[in-house]
PDB file of C-alpha atoms in Angstrom:
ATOM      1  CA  UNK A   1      83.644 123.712  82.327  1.00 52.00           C
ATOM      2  CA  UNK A   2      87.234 124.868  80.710  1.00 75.00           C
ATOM      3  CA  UNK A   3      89.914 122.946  79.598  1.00 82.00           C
ATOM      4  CA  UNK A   4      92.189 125.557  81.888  1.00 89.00           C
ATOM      5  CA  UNK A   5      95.495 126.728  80.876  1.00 93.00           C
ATOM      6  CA  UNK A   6      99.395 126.102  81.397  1.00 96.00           C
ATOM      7  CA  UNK A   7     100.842 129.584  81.699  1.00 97.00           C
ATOM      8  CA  UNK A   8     104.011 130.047  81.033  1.00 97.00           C
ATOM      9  CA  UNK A   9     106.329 132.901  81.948  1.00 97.00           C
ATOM     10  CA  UNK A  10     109.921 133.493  81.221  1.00 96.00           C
ATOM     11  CA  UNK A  11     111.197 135.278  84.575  1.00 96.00           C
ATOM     12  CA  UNK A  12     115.148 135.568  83.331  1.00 95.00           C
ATOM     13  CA  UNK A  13     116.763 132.493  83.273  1.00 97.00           C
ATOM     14  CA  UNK A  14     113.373 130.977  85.313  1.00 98.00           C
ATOM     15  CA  UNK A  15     111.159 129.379  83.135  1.00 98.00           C
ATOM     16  CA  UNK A  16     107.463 129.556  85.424  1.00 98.00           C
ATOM     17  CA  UNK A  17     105.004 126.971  84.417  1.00 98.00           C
ATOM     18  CA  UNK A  18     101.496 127.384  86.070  1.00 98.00           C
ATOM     19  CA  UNK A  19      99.089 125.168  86.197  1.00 97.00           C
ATOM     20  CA  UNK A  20      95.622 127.488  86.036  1.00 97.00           C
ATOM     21  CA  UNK A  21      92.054 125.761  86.660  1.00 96.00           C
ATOM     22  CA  UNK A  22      91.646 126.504  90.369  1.00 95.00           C
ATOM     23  CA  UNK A  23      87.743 125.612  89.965  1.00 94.00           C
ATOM     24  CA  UNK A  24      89.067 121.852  88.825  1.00 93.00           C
ATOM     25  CA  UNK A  25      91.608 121.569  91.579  1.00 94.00           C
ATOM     26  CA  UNK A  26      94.230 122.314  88.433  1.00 95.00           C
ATOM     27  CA  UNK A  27      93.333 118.959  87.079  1.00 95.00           C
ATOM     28  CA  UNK A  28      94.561 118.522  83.800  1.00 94.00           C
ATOM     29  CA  UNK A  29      92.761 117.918  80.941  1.00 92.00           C
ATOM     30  CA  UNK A  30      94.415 117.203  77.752  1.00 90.00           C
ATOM     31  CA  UNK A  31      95.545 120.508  76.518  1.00 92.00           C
ATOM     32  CA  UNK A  32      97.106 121.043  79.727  1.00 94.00           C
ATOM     33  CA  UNK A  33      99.396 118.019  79.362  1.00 94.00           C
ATOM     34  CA  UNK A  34      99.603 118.586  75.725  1.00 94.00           C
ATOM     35  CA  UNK A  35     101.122 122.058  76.773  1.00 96.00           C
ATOM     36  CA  UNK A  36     103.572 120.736  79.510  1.00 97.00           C
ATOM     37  CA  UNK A  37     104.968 117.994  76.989  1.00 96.00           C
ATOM     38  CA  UNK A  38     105.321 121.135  74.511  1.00 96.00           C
ATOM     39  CA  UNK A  39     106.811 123.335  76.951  1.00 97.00           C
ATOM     40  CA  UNK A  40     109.388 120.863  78.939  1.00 97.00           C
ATOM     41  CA  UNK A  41     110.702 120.033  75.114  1.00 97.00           C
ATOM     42  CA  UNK A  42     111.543 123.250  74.269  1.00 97.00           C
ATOM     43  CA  UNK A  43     113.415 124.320  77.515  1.00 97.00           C
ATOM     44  CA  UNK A  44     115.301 121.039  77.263  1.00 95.00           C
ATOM     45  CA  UNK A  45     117.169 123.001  74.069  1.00 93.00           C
ATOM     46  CA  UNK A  46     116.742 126.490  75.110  1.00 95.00           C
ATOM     47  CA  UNK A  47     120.619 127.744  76.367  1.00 94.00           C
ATOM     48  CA  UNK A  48     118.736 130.962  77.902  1.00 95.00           C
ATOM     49  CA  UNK A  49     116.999 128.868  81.021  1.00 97.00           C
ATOM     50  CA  UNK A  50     118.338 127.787  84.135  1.00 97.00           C
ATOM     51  CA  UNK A  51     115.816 126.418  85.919  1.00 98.00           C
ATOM     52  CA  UNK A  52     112.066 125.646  85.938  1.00 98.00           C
ATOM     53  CA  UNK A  53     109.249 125.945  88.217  1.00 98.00           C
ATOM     54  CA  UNK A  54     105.725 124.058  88.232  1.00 98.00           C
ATOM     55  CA  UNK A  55     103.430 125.216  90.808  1.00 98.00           C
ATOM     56  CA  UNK A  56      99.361 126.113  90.512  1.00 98.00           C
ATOM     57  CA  UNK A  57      96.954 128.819  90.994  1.00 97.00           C
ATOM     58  CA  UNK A  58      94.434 128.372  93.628  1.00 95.00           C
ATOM     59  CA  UNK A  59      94.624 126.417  96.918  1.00 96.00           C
ATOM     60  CA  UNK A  60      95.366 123.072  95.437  1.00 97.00           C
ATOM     61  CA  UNK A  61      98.366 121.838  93.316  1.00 98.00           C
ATOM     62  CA  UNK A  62      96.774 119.082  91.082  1.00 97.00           C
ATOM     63  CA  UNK A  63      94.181 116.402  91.477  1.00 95.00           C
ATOM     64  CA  UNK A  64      95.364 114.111  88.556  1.00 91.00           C
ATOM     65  CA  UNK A  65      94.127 113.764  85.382  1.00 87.00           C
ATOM     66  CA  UNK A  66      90.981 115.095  84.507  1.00 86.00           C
ATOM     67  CA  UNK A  67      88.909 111.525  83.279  1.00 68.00           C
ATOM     68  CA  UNK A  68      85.940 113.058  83.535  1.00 66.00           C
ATOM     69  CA  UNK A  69      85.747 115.568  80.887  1.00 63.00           C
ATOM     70  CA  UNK A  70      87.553 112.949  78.996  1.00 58.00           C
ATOM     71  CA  UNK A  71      84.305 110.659  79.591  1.00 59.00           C
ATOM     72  CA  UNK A  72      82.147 113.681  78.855  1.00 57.00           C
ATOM     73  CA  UNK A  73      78.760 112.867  76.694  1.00 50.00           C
ATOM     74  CA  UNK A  74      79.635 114.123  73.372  1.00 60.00           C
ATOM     75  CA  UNK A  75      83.031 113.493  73.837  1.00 63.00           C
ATOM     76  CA  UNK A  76      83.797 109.995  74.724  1.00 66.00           C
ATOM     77  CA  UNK A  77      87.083 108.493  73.166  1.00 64.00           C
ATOM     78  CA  UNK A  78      87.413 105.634  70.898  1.00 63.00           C
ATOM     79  CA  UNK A  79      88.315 102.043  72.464  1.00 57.00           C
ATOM     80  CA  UNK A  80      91.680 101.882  73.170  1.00 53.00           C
ATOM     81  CA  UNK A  81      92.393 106.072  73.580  1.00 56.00           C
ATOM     82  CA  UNK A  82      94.146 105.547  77.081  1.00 61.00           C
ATOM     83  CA  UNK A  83      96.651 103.256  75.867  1.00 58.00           C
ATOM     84  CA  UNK A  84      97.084 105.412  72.761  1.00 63.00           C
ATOM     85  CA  UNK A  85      97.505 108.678  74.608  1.00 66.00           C
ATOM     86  CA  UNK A  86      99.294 108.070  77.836  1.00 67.00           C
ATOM     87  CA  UNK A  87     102.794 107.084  76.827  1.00 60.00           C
ATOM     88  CA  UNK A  88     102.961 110.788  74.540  1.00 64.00           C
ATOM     89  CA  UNK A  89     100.809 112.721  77.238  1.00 78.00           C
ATOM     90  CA  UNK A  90     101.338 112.070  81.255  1.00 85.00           C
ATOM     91  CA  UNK A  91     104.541 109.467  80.750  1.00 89.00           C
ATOM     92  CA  UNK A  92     105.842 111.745  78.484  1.00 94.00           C
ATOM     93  CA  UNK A  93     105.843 114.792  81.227  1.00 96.00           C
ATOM     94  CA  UNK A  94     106.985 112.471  83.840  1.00 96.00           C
ATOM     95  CA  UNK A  95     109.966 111.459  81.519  1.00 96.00           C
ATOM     96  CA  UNK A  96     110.348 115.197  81.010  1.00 97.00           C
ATOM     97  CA  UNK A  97     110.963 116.544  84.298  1.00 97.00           C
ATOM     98  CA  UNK A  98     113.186 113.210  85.486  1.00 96.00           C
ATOM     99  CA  UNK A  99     115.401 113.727  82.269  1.00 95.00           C
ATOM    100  CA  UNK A 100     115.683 117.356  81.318  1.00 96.00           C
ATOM    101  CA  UNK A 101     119.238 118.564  82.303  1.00 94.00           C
ATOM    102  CA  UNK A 102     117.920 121.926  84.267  1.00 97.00           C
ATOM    103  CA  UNK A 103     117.073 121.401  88.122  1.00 97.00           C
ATOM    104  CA  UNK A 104     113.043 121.496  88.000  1.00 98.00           C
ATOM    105  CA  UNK A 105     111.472 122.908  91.105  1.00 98.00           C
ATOM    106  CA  UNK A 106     107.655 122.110  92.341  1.00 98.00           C
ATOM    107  CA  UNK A 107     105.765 124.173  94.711  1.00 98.00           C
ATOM    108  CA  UNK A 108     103.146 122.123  96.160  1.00 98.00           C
ATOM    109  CA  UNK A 109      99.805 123.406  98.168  1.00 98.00           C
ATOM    110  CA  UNK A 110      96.745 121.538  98.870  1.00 98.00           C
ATOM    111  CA  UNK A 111      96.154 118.391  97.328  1.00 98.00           C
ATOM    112  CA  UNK A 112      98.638 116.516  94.754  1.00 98.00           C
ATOM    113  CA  UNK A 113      96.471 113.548  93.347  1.00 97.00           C
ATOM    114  CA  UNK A 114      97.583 110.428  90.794  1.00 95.00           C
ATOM    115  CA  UNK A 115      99.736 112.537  88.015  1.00 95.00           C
ATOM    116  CA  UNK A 116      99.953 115.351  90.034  1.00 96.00           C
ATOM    117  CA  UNK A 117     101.619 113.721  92.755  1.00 97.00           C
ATOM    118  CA  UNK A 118     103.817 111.731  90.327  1.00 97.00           C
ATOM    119  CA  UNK A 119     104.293 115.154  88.854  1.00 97.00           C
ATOM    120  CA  UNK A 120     105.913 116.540  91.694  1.00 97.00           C
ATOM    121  CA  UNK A 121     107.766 113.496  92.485  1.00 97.00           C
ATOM    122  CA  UNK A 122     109.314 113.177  89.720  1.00 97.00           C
ATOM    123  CA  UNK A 123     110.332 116.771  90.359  1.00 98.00           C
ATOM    124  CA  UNK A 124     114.509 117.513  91.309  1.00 98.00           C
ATOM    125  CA  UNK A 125     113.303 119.788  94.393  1.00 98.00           C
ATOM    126  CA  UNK A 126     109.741 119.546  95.726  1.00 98.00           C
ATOM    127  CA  UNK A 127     108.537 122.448  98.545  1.00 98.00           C
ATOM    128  CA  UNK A 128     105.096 121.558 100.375  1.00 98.00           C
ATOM    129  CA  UNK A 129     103.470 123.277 102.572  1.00 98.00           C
ATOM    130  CA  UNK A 130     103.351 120.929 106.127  1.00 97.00           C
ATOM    131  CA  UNK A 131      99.698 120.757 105.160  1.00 97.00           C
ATOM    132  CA  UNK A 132      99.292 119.516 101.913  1.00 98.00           C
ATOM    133  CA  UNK A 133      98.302 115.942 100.733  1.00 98.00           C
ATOM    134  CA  UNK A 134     100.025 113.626  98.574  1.00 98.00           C
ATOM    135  CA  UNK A 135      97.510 111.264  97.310  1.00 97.00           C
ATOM    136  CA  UNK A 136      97.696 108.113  94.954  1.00 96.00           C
ATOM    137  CA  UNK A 137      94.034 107.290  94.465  1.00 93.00           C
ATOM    138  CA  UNK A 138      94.067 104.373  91.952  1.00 89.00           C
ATOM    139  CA  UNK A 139      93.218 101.505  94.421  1.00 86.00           C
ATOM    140  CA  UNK A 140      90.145 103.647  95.752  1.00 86.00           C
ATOM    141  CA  UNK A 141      89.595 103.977  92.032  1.00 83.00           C
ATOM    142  CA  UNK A 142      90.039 100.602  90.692  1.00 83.00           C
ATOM    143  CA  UNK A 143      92.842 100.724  88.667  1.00 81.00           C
ATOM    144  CA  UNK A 144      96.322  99.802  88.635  1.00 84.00           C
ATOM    145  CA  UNK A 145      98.508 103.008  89.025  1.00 85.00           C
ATOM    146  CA  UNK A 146     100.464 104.691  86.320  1.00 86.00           C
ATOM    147  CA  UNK A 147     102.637 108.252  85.108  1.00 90.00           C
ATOM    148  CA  UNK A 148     105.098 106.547  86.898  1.00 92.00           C
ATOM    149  CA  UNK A 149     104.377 105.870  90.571  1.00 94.00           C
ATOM    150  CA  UNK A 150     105.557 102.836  90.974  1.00 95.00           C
ATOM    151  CA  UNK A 151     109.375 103.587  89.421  1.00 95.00           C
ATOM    152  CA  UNK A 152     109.037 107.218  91.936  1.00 96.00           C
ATOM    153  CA  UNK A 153     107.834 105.802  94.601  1.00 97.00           C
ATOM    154  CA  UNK A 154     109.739 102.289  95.450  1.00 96.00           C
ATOM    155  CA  UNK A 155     113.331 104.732  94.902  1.00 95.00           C
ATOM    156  CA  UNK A 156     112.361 107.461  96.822  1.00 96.00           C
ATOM    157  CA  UNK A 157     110.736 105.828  99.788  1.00 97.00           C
ATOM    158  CA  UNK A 158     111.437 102.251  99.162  1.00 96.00           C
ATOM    159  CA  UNK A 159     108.608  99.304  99.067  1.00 97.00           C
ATOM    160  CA  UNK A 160     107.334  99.212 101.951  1.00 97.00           C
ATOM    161  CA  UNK A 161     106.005 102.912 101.718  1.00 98.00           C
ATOM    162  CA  UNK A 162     105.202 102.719  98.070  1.00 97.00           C
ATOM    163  CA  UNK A 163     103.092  99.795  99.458  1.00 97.00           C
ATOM    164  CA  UNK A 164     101.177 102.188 101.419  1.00 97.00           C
ATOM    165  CA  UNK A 165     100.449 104.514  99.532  1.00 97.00           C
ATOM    166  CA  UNK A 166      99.569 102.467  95.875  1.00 96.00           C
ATOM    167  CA  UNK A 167      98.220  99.569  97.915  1.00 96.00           C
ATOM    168  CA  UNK A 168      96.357 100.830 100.601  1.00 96.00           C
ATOM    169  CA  UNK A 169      95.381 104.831  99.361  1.00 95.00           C
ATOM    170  CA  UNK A 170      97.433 106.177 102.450  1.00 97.00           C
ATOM    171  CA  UNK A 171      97.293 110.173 102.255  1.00 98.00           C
ATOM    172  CA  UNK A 172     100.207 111.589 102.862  1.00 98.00           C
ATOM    173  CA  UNK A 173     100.640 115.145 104.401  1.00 98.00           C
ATOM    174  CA  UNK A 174     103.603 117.408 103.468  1.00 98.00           C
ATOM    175  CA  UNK A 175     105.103 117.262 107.008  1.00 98.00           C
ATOM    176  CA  UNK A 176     105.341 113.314 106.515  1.00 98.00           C
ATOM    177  CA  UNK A 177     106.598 113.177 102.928  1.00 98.00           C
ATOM    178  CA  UNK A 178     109.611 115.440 104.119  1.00 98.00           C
ATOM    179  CA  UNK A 179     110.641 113.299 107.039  1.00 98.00           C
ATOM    180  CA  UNK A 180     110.004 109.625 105.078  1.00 97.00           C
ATOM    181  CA  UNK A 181     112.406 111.651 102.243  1.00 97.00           C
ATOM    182  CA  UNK A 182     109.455 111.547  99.727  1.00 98.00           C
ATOM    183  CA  UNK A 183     110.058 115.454  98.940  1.00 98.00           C
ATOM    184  CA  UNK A 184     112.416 118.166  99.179  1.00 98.00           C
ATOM    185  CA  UNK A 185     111.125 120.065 102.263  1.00 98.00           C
ATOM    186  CA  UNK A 186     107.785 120.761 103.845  1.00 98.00           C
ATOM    187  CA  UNK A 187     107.458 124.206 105.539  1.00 97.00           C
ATOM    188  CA  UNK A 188     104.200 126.434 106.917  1.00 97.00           C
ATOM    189  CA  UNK A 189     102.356 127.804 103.943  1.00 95.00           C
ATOM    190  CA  UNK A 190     102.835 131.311 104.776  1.00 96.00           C
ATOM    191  CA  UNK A 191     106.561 130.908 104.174  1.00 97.00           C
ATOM    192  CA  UNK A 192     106.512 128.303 101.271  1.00 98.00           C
ATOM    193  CA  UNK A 193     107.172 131.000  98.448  1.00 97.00           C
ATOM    194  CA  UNK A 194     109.869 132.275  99.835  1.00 98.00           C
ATOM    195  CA  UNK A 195     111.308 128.994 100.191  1.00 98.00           C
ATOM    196  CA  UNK A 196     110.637 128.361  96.920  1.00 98.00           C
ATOM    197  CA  UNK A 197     112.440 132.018  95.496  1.00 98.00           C
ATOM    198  CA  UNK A 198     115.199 131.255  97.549  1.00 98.00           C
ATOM    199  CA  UNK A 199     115.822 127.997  96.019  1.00 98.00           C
ATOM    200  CA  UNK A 200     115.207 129.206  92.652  1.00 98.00           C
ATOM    201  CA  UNK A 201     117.556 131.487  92.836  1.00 97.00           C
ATOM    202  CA  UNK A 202     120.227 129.138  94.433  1.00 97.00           C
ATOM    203  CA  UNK A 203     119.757 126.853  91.242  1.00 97.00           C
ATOM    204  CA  UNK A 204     119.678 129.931  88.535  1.00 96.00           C
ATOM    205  CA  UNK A 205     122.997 131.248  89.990  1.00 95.00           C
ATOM    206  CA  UNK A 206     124.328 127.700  89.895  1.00 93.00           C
ATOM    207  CA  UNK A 207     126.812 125.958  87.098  1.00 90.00           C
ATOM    208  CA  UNK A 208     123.931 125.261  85.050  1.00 92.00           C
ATOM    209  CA  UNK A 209     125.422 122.049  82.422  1.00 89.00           C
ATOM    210  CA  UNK A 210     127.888 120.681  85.975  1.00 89.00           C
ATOM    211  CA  UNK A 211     123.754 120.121  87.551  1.00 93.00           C
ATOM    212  CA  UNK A 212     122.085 119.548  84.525  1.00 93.00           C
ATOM    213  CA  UNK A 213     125.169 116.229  83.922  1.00 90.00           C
ATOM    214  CA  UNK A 214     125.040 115.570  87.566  1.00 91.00           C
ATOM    215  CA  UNK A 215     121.110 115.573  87.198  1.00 94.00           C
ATOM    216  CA  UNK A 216     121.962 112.383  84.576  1.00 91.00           C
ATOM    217  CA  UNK A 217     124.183 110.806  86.658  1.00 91.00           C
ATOM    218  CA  UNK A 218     122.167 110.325  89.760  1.00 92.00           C
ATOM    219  CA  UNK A 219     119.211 109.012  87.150  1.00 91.00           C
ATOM    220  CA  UNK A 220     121.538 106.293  85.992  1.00 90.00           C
ATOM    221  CA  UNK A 221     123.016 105.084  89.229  1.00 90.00           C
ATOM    222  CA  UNK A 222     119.461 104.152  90.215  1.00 88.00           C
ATOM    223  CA  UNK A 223     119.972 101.021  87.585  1.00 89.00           C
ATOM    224  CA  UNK A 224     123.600 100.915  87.206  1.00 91.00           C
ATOM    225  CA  UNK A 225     126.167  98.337  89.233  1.00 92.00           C
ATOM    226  CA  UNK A 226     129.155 100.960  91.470  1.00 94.00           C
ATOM    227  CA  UNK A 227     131.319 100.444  88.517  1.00 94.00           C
ATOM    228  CA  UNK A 228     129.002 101.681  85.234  1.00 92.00           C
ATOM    229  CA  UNK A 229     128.061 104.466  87.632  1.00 92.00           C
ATOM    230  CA  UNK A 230     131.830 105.888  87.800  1.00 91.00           C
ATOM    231  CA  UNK A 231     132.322 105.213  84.157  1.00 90.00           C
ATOM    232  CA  UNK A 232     129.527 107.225  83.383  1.00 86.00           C
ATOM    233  CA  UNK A 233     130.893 109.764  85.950  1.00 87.00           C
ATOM    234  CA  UNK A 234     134.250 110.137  83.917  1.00 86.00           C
ATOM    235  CA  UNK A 235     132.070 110.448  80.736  1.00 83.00           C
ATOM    236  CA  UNK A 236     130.234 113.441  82.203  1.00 78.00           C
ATOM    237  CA  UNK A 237     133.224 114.837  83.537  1.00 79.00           C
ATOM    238  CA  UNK A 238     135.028 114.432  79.608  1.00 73.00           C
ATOM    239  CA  UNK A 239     131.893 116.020  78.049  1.00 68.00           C
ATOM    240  CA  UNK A 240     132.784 119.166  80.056  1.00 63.00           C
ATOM    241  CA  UNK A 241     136.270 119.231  80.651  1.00 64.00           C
ATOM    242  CA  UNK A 242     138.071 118.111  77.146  1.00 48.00           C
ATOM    243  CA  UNK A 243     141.858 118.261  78.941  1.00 36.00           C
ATOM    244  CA  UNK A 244     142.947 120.170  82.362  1.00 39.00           C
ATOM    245  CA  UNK A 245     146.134 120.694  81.376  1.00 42.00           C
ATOM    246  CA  UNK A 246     145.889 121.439  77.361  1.00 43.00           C
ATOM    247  CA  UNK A 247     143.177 123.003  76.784  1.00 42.00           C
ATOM    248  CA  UNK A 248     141.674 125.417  79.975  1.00 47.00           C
ATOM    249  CA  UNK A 249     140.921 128.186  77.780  1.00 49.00           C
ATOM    250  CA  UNK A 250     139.060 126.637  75.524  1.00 44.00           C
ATOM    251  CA  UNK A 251     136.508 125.382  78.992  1.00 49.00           C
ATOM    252  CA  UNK A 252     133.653 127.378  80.004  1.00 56.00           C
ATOM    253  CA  UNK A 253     133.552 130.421  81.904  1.00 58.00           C
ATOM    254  CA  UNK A 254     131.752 128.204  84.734  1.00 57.00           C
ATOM    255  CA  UNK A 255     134.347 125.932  85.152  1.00 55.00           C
ATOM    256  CA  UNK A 256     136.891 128.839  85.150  1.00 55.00           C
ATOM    257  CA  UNK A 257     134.841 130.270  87.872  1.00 56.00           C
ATOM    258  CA  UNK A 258     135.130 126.681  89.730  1.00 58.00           C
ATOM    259  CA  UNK A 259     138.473 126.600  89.395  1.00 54.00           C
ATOM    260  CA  UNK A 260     140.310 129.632  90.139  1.00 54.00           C
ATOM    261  CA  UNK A 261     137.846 131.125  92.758  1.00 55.00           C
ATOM    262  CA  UNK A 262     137.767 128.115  95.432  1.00 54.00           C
ATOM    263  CA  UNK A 263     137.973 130.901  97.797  1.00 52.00           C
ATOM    264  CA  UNK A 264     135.142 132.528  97.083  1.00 54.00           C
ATOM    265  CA  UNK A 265     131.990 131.862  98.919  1.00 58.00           C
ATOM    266  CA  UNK A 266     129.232 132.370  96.105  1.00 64.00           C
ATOM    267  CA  UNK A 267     131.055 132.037  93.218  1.00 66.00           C
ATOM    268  CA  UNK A 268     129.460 133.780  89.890  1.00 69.00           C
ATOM    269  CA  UNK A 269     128.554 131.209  87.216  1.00 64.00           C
ATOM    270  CA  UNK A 270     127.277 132.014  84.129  1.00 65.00           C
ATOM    271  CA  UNK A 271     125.897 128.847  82.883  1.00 66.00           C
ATOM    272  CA  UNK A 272     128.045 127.879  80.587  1.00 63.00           C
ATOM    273  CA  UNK A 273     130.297 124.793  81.674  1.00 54.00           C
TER     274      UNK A 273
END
């Protein structure tokens, strides 16, 4: 058995992670979350990217975690190694993809199971196809859940769902998680990449630091009260605009572009703000 691989390629301003270990289902063991952690830190600082993608080779997206080459004979980890590992390994590329200011995309097939459904939940823009699964195993498995799934689950669905599907194991198919509002959009697999392209490219031509602040924004409202949300709005909007009136040269070509082209359909942004 291999520990599969994250490959990673830099398509422009597209940063493609794959997850490759079709014969596992793409679960991941730990150099495969030790390589998404290493990955999503660097594009967080790299000015070059635009967006990122997470999909999987193969005909599933990710069943989870891979505990059994972690229980392997030979291999098996001191007391205490889950609690150890999990808040710099899975939390950490939960916290990743929430938090990093570039729109990440996931392109989901097959089966999405425990982290690799939080995964792409915790993904800005999730694609399906109508027939995939989105699967949160831990009750059939006898543990509490974790990477997450309660936090993703209760905002994006609300409690009664989450319920559902961390209480009761309920399976949901892409079709369903589009209409309950659980992901992006669920289409027929023969047209799912092109979905995905399409939106890629949407988000790579967009004003890059405007989503990346707007990406923050939406993240805090989910604890904030009305009125820290629109302070934190202004905040946003002083990081990026330092005066209207004073100072427009000295803003970024993307707000320029904003600005002074309103009647311009597809206005060309640069990603600078």
């Amino acid at each position: 058995m291999t520990d599969g691989t994250l490959e990673c390629i830099r398509d422009g301003a597209i940063l493609r992670l794959t997850l490759n270990r079709p014969e596992r289902r793409n679960s991941l063991s730990h150099s495969m979350t030790d390589s998404l952690v290493t990955e999503l830190t660097a594009a967080a600082y790299d000015d070059s990217l635009r967006t990122v993608c997470i999909d999987a080779a193969g005909a599933d997206f990710c069943s989870g975690a891979d505990w059994v080459a972690t229980n392997d004979a030979g291999r098996r980890p001191r007391p205490g190694d889950l609690g150890r590992r999990i808040p710099h390994t899975a939390n950490r590329v939960i916290e990743l993809i929430a938090t990093i200011q570039l729109p990440v995309v996931c392109v989901v097939r097959g089966w999405a199971v425990g982290l690799g459904c939080n995964l792409a939940l915790a993904a800005d823009f999730t694609l399906a196809a109508d027939t995939a699964t989105f699967w949160e195993p831990f009750v059939d498995r006898g543990f509490s859940p974790d990477s997450g799934a309660t936090w993703l689950l209760t905002r994006l669905v609300g409690v009664a769902r989450a319920r559902r599907m961390l209480l009761l194991g309920e399976k949901v198919d892409g079709a369903t998680a589009a209409n309950w509002g659980l992901i992006h959009q669920a289409v027929d697999s023969d047209g799912l990449q092109d979905a995905a392209e399409n939106l890629l490219g949407r988000l790579a031509s967009g004003p890059t630091v405007a989503l990346g602040l707007a990406k923050r924004a939406i993240a805090y409202g989910q604890h904030a009260t009305l009125g820290q949300s629109m302070a934190q709005e202004q905040a946003r909007v002083a990081d990026s605009i330092t005066s209207f009136f004073g100072q427009f040269e000295a803003l970024g070509a993307d707000y320029h572009m904003g600005v002074i082209t309103t009647d311009v359909t597809n206005p060309l942004y640069s990603g600078n703000l």
